[in-house]
Short mmCIF file of C-alpha atoms in Angstrom, two decimals:
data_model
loop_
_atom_site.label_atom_id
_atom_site.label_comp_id
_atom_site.label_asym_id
_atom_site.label_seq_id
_atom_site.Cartn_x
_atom_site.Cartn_y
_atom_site.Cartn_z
CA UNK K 240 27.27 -5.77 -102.38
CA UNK K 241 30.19 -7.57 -100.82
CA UNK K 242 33.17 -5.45 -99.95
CA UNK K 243 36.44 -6.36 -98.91
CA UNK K 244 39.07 -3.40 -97.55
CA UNK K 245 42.45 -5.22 -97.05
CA UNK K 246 46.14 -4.65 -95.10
CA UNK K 247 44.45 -1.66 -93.32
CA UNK K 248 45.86 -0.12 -90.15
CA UNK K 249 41.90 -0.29 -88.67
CA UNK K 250 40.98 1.68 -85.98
CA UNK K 251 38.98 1.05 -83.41
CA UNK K 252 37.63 2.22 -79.84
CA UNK K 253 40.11 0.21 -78.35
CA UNK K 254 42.88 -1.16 -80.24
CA UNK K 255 44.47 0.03 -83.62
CA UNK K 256 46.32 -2.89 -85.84
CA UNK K 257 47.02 -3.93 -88.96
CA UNK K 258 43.27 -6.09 -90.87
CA UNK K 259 41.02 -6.40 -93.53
CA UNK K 260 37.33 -5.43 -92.91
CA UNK K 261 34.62 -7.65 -94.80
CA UNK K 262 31.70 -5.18 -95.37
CA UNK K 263 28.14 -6.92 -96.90
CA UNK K 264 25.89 -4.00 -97.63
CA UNK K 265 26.24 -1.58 -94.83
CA UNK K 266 27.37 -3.83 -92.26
CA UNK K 267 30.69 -4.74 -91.33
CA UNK K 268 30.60 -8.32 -90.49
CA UNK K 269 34.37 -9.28 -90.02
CA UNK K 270 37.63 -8.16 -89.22
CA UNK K 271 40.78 -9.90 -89.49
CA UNK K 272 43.39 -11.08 -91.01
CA UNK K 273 44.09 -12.74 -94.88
CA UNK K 274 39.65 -12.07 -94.75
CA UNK K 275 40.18 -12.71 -98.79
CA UNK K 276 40.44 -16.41 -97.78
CA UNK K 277 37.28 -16.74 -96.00
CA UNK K 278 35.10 -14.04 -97.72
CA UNK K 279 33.92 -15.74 -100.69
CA UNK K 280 32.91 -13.63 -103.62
CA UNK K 281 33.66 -9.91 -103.58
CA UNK K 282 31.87 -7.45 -105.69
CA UNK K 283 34.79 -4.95 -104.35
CA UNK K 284 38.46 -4.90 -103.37
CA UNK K 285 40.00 -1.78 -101.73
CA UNK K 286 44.00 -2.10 -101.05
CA UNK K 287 44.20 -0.15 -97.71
CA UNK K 288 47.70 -0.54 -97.16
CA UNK K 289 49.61 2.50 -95.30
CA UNK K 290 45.90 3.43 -94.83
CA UNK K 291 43.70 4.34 -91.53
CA UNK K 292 40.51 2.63 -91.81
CA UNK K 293 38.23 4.05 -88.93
CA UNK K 294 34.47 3.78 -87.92
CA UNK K 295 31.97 6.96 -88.68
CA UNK K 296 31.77 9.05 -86.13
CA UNK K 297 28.95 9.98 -84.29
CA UNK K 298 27.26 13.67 -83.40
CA UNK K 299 25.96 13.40 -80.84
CA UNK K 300 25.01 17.33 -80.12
CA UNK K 301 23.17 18.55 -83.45
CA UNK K 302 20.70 21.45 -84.59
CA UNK K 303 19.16 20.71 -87.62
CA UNK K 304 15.92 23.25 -88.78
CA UNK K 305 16.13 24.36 -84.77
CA UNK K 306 13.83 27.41 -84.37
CA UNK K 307 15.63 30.10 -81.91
CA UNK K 308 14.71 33.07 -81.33
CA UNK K 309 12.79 34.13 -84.43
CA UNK K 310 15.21 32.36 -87.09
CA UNK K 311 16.40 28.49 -87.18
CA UNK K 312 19.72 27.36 -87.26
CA UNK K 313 21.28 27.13 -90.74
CA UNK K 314 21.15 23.82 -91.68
CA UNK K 315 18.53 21.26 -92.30
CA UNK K 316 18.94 17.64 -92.54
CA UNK K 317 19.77 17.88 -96.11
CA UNK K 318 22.64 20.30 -95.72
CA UNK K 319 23.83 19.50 -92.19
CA UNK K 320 24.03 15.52 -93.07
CA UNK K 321 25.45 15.85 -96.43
CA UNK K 322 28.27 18.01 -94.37
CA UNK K 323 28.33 15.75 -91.97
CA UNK K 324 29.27 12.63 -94.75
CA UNK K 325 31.86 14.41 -96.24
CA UNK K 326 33.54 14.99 -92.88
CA UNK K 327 33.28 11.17 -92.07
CA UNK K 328 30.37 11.73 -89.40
CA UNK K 329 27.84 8.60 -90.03
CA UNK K 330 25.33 9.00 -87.43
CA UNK K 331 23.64 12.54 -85.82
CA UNK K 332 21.65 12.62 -82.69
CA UNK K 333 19.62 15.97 -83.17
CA UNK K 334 17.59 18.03 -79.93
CA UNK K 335 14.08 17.63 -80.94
CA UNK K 336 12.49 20.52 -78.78
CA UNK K 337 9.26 20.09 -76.79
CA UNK K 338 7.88 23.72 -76.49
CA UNK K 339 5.42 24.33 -72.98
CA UNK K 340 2.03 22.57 -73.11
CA UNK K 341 3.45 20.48 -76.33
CA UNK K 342 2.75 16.59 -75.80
CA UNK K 343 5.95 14.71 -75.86
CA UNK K 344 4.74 12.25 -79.25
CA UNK K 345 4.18 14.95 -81.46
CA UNK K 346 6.98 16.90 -80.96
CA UNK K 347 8.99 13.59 -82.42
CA UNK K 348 6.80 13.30 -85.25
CA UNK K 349 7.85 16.61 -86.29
CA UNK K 350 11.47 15.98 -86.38
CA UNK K 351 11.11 12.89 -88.08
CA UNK K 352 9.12 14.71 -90.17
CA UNK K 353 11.79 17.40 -91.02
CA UNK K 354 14.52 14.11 -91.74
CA UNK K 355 12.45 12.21 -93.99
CA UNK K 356 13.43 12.06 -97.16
CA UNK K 357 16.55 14.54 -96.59
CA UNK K 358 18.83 12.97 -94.02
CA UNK K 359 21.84 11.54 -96.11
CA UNK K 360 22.95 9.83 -93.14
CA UNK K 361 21.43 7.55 -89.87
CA UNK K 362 20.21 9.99 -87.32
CA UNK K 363 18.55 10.10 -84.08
CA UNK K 364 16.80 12.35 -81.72
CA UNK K 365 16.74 12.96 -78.46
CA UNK K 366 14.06 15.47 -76.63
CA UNK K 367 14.45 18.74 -74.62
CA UNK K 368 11.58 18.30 -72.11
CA UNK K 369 10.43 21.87 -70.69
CA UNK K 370 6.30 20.97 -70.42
CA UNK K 371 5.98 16.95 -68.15
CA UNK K 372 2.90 17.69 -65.94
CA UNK K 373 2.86 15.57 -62.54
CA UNK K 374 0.08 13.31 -64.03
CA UNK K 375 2.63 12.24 -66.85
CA UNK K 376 5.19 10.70 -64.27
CA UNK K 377 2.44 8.30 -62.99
#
């Protein structure tokens, strides 16, 4: 699905002025001015105008299903990326946790396990080493 957001005030890491965004699918794949010209076929027009169009944002310090002490942290990726959506966030980077004597593989495959088929957004993980024996380094 083709769609085109025009006479936004877009935002970006750099610069903020006034564009149209050309989105195919998920993927933005232009920016710039009087797009409608160029775009082709559009499945969808938003009118942006007096509008901020920004990026997602990005987590990048998360807990999802985090055991601590006896309990885990109150969301899972089900609840804590559907709140993260509605807030605008796009993308989570989540502390997978490798506990002492724990190879470092495994321990992913359990996060990803815990994500699949709940994350409502793109996430990522990265570790908390505590267990790298000498012979690992090599």
């Amino acid at each position: 699905m083709k769609t085109l957001i025009r006479n936004g005030n877009v935002v970006t890491a750099v610069d903020s002025y006034k564009a149209d965004v050309l989105i195919d699918g998920s993927i933005v794949v232009l920016i710039g001015k009087d797009l409608e010209k160029i775009a082709g076929a559009v499945d969808k027009t938003i009118d942006a105008t007096g509008k901020l169009v920004i990026p997602g944002g990005i987590d990048p310090h998360t807990h999802m299903d985090l055991p601590f002490g006896g309990t885990s942290s109150s969301d899972d990726f089900e609840t804590g990326t559907r709140a993260a959506a509605f807030g605008g966030t796009t993308t989570i980077i989540d502390f997978a946790v490798q506990y002492r004597g724990q190879s470092l593989n495994p321990v992913l495959d359990v996060w990803f396990a815990k994500a699949e088929g709940k994350a409502a957004i793109d996430y990522r993980v990265h570790m908390i080493v505590t267990y790298l024996p000498d012979e690992r380094l090599h």
